[in-house]
Short mmCIF file of C-alpha atoms in Angstrom, two decimals:
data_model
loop_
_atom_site.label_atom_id
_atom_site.label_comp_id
_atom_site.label_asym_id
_atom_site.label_seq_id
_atom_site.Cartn_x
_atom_site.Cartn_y
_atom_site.Cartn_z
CA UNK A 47 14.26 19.15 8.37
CA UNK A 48 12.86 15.66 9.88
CA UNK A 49 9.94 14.66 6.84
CA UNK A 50 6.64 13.21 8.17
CA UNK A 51 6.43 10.08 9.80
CA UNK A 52 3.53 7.10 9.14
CA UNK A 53 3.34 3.43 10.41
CA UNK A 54 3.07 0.52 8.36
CA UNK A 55 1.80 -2.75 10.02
CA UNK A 56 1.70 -6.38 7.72
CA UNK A 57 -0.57 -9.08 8.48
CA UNK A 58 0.83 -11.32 6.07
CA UNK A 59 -2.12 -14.47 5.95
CA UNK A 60 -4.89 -14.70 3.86
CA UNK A 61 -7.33 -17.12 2.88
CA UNK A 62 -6.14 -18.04 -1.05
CA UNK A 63 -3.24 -16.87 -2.76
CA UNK A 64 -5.10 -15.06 -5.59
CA UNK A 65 -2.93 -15.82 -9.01
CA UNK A 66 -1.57 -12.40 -9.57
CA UNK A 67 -0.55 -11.74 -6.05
CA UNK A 68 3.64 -11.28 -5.42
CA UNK A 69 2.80 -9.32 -2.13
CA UNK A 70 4.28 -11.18 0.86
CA UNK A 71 0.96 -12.98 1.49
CA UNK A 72 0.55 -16.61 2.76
CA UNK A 73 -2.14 -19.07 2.89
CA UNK A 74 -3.33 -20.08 6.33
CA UNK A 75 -2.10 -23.84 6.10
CA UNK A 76 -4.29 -26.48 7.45
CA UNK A 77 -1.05 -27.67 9.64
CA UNK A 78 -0.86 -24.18 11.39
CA UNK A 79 -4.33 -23.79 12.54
CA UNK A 80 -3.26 -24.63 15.95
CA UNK A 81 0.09 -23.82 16.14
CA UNK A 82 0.57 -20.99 18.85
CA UNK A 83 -0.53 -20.87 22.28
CA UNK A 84 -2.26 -17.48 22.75
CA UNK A 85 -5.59 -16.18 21.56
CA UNK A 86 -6.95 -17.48 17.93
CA UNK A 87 -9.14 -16.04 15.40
CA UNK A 88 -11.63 -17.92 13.48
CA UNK A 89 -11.56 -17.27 9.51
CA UNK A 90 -13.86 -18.30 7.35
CA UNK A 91 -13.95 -18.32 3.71
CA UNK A 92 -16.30 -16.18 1.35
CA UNK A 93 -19.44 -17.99 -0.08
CA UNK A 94 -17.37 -19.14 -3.42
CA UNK A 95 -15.53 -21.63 -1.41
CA UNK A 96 -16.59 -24.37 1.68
CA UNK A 97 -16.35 -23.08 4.83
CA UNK A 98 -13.69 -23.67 7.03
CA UNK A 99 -12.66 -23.03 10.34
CA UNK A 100 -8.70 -21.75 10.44
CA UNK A 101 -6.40 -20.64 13.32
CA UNK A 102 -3.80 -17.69 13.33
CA UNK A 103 -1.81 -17.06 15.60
CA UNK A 104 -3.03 -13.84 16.75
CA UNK A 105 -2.21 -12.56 19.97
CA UNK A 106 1.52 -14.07 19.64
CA UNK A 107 1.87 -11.84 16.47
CA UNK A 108 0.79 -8.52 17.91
CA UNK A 109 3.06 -9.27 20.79
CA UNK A 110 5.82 -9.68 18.37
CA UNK A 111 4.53 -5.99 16.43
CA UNK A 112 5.18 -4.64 19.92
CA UNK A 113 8.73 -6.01 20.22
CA UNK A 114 9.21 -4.94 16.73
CA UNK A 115 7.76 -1.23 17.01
CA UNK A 116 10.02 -0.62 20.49
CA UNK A 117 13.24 -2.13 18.30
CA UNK A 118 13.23 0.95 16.12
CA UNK A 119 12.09 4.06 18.50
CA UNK A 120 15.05 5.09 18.53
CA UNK A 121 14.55 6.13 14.41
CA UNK A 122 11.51 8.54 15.17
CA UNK A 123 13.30 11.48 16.73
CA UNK A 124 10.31 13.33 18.40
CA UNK A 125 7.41 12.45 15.54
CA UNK A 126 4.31 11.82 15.86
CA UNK A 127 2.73 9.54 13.57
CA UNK A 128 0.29 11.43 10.52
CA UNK A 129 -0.86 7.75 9.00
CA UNK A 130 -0.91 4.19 10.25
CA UNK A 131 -1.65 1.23 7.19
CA UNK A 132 -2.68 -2.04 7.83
CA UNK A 133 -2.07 -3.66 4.75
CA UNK A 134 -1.15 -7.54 3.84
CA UNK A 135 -2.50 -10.30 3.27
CA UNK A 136 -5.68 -10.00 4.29
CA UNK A 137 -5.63 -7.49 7.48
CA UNK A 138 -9.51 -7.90 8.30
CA UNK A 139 -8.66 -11.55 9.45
CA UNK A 140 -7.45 -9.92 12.43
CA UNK A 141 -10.17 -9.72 14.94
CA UNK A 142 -10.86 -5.75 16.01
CA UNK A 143 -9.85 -6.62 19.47
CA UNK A 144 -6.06 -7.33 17.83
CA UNK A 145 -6.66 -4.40 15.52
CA UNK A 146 -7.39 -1.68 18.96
CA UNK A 147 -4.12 -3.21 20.74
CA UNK A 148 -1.95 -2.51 18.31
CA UNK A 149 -3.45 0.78 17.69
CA UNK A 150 -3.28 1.63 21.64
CA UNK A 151 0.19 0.50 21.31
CA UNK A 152 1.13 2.92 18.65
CA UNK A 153 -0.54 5.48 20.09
CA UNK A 154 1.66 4.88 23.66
CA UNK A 155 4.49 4.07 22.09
CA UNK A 156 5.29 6.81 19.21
CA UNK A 157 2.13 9.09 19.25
CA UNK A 158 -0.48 10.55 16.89
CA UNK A 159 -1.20 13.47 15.26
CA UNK A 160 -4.33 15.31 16.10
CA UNK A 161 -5.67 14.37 12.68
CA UNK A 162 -4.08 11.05 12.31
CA UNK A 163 -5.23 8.73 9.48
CA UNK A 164 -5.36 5.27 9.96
CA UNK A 165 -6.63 2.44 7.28
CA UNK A 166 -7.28 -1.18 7.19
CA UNK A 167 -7.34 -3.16 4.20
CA UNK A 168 -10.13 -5.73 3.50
CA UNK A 169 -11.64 -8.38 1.11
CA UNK A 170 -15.45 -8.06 0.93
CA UNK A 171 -15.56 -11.74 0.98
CA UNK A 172 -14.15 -11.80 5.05
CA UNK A 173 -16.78 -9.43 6.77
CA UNK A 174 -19.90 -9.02 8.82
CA UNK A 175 -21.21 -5.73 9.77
CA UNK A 176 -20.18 -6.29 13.45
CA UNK A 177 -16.87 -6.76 12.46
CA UNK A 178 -16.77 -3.47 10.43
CA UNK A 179 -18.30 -1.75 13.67
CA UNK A 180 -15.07 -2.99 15.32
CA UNK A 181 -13.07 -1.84 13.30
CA UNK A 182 -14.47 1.46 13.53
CA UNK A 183 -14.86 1.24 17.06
CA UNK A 184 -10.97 0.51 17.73
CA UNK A 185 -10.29 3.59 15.53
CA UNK A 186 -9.45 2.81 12.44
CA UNK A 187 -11.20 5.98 10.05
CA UNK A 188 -10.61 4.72 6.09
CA UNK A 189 -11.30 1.35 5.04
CA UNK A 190 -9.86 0.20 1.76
CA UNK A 191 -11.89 -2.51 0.47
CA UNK A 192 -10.04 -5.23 -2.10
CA UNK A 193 -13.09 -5.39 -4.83
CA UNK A 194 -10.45 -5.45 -8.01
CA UNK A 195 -13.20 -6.20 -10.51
CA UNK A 196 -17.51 -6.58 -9.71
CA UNK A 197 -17.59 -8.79 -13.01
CA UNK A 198 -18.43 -12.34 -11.70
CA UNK A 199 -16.42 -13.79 -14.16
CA UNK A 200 -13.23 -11.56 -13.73
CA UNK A 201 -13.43 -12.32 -9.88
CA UNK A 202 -12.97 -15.95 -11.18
CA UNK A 203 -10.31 -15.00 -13.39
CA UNK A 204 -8.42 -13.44 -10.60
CA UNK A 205 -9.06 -16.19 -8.37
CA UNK A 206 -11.28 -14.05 -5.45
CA UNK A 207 -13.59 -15.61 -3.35
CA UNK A 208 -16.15 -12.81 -3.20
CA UNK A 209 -18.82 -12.12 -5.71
CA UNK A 210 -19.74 -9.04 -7.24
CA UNK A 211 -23.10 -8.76 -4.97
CA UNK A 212 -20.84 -9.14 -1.62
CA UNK A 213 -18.35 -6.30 -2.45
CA UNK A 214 -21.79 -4.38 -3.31
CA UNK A 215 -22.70 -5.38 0.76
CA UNK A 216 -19.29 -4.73 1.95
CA UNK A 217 -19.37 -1.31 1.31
CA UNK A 218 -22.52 -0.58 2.34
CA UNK A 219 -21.98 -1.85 5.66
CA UNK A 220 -18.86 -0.12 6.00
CA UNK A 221 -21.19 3.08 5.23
CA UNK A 222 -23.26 2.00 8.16
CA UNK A 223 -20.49 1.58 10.40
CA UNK A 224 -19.23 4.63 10.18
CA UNK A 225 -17.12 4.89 7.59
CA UNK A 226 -16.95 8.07 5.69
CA UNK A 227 -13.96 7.47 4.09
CA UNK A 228 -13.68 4.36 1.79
CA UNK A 229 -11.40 3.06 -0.81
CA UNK A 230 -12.46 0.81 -3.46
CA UNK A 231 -9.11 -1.22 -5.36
CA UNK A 232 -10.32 -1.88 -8.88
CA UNK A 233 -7.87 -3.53 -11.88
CA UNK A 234 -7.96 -3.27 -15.19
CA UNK A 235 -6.43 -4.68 -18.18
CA UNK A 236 -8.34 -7.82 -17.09
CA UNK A 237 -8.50 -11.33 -19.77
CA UNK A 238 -10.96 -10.16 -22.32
CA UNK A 239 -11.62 -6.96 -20.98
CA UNK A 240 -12.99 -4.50 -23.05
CA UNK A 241 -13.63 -0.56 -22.42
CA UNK A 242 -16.93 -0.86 -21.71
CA UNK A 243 -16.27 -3.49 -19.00
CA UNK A 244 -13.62 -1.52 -17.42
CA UNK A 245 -15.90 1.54 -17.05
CA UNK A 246 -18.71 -0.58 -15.69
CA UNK A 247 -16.66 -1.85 -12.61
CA UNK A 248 -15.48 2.11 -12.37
CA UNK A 249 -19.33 3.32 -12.55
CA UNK A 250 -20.11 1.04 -10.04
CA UNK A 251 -17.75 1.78 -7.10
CA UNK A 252 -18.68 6.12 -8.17
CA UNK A 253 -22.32 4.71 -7.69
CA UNK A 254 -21.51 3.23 -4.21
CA UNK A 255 -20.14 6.73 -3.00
CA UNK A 256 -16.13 5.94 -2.90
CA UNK A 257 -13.99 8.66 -1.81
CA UNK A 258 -11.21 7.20 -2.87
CA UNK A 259 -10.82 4.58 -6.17
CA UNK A 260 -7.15 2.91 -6.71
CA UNK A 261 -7.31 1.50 -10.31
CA UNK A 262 -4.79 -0.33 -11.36
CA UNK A 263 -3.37 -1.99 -14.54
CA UNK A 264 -3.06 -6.47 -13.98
CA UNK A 265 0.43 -6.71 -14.35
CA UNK A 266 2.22 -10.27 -14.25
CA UNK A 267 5.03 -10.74 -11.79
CA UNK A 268 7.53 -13.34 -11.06
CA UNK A 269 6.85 -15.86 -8.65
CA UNK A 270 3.01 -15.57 -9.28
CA UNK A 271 0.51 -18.39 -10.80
CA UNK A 272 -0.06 -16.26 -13.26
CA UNK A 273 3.58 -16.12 -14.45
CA UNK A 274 4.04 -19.39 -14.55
CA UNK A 275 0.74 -19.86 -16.58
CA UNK A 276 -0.20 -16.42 -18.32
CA UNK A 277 -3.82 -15.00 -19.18
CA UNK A 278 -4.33 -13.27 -22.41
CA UNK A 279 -4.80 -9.84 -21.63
CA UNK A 280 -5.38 -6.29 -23.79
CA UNK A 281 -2.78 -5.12 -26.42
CA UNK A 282 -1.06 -2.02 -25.61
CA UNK A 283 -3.15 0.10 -27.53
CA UNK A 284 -6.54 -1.86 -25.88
CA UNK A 285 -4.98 -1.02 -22.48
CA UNK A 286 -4.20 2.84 -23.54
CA UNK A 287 -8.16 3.59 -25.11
CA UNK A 288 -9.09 1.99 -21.14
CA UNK A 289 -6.88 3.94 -19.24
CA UNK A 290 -8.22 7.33 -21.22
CA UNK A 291 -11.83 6.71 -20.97
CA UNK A 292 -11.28 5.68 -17.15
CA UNK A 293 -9.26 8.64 -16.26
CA UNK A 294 -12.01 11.06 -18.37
CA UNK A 295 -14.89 9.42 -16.54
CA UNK A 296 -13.31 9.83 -12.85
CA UNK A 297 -12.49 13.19 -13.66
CA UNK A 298 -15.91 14.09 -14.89
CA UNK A 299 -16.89 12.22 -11.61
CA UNK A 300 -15.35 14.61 -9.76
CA UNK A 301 -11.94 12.28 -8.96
CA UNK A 302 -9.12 13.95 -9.05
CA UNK A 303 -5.67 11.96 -10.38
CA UNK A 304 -2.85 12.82 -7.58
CA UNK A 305 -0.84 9.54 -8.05
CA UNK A 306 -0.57 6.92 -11.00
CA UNK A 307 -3.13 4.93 -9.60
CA UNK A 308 -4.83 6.82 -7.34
CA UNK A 309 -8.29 9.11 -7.72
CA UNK A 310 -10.07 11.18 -4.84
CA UNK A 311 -12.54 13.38 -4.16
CA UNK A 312 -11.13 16.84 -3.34
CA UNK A 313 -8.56 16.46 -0.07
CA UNK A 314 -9.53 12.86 0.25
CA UNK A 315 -6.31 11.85 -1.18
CA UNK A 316 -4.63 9.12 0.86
CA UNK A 317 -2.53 10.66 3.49
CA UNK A 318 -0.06 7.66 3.31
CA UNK A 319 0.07 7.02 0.13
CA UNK A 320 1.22 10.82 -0.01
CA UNK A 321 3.45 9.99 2.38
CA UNK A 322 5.13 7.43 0.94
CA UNK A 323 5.71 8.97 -2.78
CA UNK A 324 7.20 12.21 -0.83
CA UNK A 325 10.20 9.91 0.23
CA UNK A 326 8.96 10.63 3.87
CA UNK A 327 9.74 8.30 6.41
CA UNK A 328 7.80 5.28 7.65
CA UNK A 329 8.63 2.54 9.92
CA UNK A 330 7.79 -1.44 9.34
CA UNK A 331 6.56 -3.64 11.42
CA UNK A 332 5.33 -7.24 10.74
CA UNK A 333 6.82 -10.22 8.35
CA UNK A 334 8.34 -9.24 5.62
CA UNK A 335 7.91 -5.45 6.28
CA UNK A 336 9.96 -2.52 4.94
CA UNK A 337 10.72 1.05 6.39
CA UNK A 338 12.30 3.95 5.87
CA UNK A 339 14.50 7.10 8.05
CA UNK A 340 16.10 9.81 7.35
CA UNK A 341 19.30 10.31 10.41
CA UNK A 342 20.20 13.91 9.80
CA UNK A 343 22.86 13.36 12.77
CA UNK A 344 24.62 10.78 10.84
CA UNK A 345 23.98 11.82 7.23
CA UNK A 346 22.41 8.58 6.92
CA UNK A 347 19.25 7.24 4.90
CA UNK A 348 18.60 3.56 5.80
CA UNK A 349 15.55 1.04 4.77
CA UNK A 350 14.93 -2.14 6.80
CA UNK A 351 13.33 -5.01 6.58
CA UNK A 352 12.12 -7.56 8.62
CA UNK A 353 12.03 -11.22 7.32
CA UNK A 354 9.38 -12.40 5.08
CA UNK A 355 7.98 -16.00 6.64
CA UNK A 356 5.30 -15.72 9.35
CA UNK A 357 6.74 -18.26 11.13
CA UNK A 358 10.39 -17.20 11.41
CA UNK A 359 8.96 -13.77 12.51
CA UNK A 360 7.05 -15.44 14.90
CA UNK A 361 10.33 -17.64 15.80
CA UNK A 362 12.44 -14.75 16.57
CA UNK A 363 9.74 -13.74 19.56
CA UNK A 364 10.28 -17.13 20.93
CA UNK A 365 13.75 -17.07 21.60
CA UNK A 366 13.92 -13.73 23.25
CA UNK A 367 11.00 -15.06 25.14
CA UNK A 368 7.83 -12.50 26.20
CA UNK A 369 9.80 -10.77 29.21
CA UNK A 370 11.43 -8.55 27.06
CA UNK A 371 15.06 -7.71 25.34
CA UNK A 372 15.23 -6.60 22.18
CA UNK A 373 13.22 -7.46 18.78
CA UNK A 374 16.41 -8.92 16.50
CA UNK A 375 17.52 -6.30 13.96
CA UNK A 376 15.92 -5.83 10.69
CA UNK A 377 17.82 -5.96 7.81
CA UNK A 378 19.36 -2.33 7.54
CA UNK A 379 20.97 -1.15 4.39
CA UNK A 380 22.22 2.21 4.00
CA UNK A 381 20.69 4.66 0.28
CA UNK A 382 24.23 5.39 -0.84
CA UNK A 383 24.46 9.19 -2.07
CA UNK A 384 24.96 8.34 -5.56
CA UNK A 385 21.48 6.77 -5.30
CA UNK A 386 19.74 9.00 -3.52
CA UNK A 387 18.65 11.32 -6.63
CA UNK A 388 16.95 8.03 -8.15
CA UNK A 389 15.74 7.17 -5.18
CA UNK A 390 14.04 10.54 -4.06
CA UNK A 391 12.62 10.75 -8.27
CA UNK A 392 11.36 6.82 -8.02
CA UNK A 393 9.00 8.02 -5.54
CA UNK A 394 8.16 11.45 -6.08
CA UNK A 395 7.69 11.42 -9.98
CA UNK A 396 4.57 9.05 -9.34
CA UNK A 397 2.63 12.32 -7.59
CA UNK A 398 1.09 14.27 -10.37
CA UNK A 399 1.59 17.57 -9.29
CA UNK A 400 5.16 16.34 -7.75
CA UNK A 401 6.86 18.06 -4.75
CA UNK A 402 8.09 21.09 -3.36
CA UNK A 403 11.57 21.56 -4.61
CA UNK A 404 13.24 22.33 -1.26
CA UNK A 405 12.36 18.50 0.09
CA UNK A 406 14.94 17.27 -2.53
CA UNK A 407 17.62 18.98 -0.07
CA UNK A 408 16.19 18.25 2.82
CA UNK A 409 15.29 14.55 2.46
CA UNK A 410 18.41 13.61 0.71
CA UNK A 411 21.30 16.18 2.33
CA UNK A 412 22.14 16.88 -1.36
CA UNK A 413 21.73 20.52 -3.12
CA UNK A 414 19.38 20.82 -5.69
CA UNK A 415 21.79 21.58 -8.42
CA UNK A 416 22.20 17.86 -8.59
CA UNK A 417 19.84 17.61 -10.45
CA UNK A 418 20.33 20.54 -12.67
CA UNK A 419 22.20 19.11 -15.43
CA UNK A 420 19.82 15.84 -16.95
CA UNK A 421 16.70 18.23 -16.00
CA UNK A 422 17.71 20.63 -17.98
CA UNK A 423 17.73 18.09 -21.01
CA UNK A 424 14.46 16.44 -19.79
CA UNK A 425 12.82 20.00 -19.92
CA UNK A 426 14.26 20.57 -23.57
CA UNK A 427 12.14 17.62 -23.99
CA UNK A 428 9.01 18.90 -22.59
CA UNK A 429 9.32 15.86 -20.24
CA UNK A 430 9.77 17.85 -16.83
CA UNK A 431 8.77 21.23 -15.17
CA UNK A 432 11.15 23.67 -14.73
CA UNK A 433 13.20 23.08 -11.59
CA UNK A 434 11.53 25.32 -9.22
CA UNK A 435 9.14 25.95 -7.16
CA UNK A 436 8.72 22.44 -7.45
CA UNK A 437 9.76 18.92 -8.77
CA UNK A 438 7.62 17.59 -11.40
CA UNK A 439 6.95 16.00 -15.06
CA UNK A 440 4.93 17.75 -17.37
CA UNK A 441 1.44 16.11 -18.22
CA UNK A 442 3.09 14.98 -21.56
CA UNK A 443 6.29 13.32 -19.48
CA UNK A 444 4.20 11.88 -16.56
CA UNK A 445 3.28 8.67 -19.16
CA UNK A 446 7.03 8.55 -19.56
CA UNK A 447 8.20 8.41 -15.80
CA UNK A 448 10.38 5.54 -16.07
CA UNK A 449 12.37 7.05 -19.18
CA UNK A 450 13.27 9.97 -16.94
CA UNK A 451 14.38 7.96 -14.29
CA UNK A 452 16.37 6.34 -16.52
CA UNK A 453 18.75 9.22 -16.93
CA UNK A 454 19.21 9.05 -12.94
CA UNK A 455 20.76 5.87 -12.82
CA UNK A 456 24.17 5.66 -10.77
CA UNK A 457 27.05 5.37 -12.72
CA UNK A 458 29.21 2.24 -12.03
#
């Protein structure tokens, strides 16, 4: 059984490199703004920083996500696409002309699904109304709008370029664009951040009529600003009190909890994120982007990936020149079948009700009694379901989903 399929596109510029970020983002350098010979697209920074006219590359990169998509048709088998994500960077720099094209290009090229759902993220501090219109226009239906905090000084903490009041605007003109289906991103576990504080920024995007609220903890990754020179954040306990009184209030609120980070109204859940945490498949495209197929035929289950810097994804267009021939190879690796348990439990223990039991053997080729033997210890524990009708923790093990993947780790 073939799973579902969605799209993933990367637009991998943005205007600042917030601190925190280790997404494969990259500042628009002054020395590229007129590199590239097709059509450009102006940016121009939020209202905490001077204006300034930039240049991407625009048209040249969508022509390159057109080589890239045709490279890996061959993966689809017959599917028709349920989600599409723009995601990045900072997608909404890309001018809803670019946006429509590659849409129409998916659409030609793979297909849709009668009730396909297709999102853009965006900062509030890179909009006008017209531009949300656009967006709407060209067919994207869920907007997922970067806020991460409406506290003026977190937003300077976290290095955005939007203020509280503009991410207030943003959504409201998305509303009046259209949009009637909008994700808010919030953090928590901000410098100095108390309960109260947290809940505020929550109470504000329930106020502004969010079907959808991601709320996640600040974590502080390698190769970040913030690694290098750490804020003080909550203690453990601090962080715990937050995350209860959050996840009461959204409930109360009428949000239900489907995925670690992830509240909705009832069915608004994020088709792709569902998606992904199912171990379905999804294909790539962009710098820097991953995907993922299941080859019954072959027994295989491969992930790609296409290299990271803009401008050597750019370069590899060049050389094949735009008649045609194919989009170089991503990198392909094969999920060995020792790994595939872990690999099929990484994704699908982060879904709080987990998944049907019969995907395990049909997404990985491997029975279900694979599992049997370290469930049935996890369910001694009260950490797990029992295994059947479906795959899940228990509410007392989903806080300890990374100790039960523990016990799935390959054997050398």
């Amino acid at each position: 059984m073939l799973p579902p399929l969605s799209l993933y596109v990367h637009i991998p510029w943005c205007v600042r490199k917030c601190p925190y970020c280790d997404f494969n983002s990259h500042q628009v350098p002054a020395a590229d703004r007129s590199s590239g010979s097709g059509e450009h697209v102006s940016i121009r920074h939020g209202t905490n920083s001077e204006p300034a006219a930039s240049q991407l590359p625009e048209a040249e990169y969508v022509d390159q996500l057109e080589r890239d998509l045709r490279s890996q048709l061959g993966w689809i088998q017959g599917r028709k696409l349920g989600s599409i994500f723009f995601g990045g960077g900072t997608p909404s720099l890309f001018s809803p002309l670019a946006i429509e094209r590659i849409l129409n290009l998916a659409e030609s090229l793979v297909g849709f699904a009668p009730d396909i759902e297709i999102t853009l993220e965006a900062n509030p501090g890179t909009f006008e109304q017209a531009k949300f219109a656009g967006y709407h226009s060209a067919g994207v239906n869920r907007l997922s709008i970067g806020v991460q905090s409406f506290d003026p000084l977190q937003l300077q903490n976290l290095g955005r370029i939007h203020s509280g009041a503009e991410a207030h605007t943003a959504a409201t003109q998305a509303r009046a664009a259209g949009f009637d289906n909008i994700n808010i991103d919030l953090m928590h576990g901000l410098p100095g951040q108390g309960e109260v504080d947290a809940l505020q920024d929550l109470k504000q995007a329930v106020a502004l009529g969010a079907e959808h609220i991601s709320w996640y903890q600040l974590t502080i990754e390698p190769n970040t600003a913030f690694y290098s020179a750490p804020p003080v954040t909550p203690g453990s306990e601090q962080i715990a009190e937050i995350q209860q009184a959050g996840r009461a209030y959204l409930a109360g609120e009428g949000y239900g909890r489907y995925e670690v980070s992830a509240y909705a109204r009832t069915g608004l859940a994020s088709r792709h994120n569902l998606n992904y945490w199912s171990f379905a498949d999804y294909i790539g495209i962009g710098a820097g982007a991953h995907g993922k197929f299941i080859l019954p035929d072959s027994g295989r289950i491969i992930r790609t990936q296409r290299t990271r810097a803009p401008r050597d994804y750019l370069a590899l267009g060049c050389a094949l020149g735009k008649g045609g021939g194919d989009f170089p190879q991503a990198k392909v690796t094969d999920v060995a079948i020792a790994e595939r348990p872990l690999e099929f439990l990484m994704n699908t223990l982060r879904l709080e009700k987990g998944v049907p039991a019969m995907s395990f053997p049909a997404y990985t080729g491997l029975p279900l009694s694979t599992l049997a033997g370290e469930w049935a210890k996890l369910e001694a524990m009260q950490l797990v379901e029992p295994l059947g009708p479906r795959i899940s923790t228990t509410e007392f093990g989903y806080d300890y989903v990374d100790e039960i993947l523990q016990r799935f780790l390959p054997s050398d």
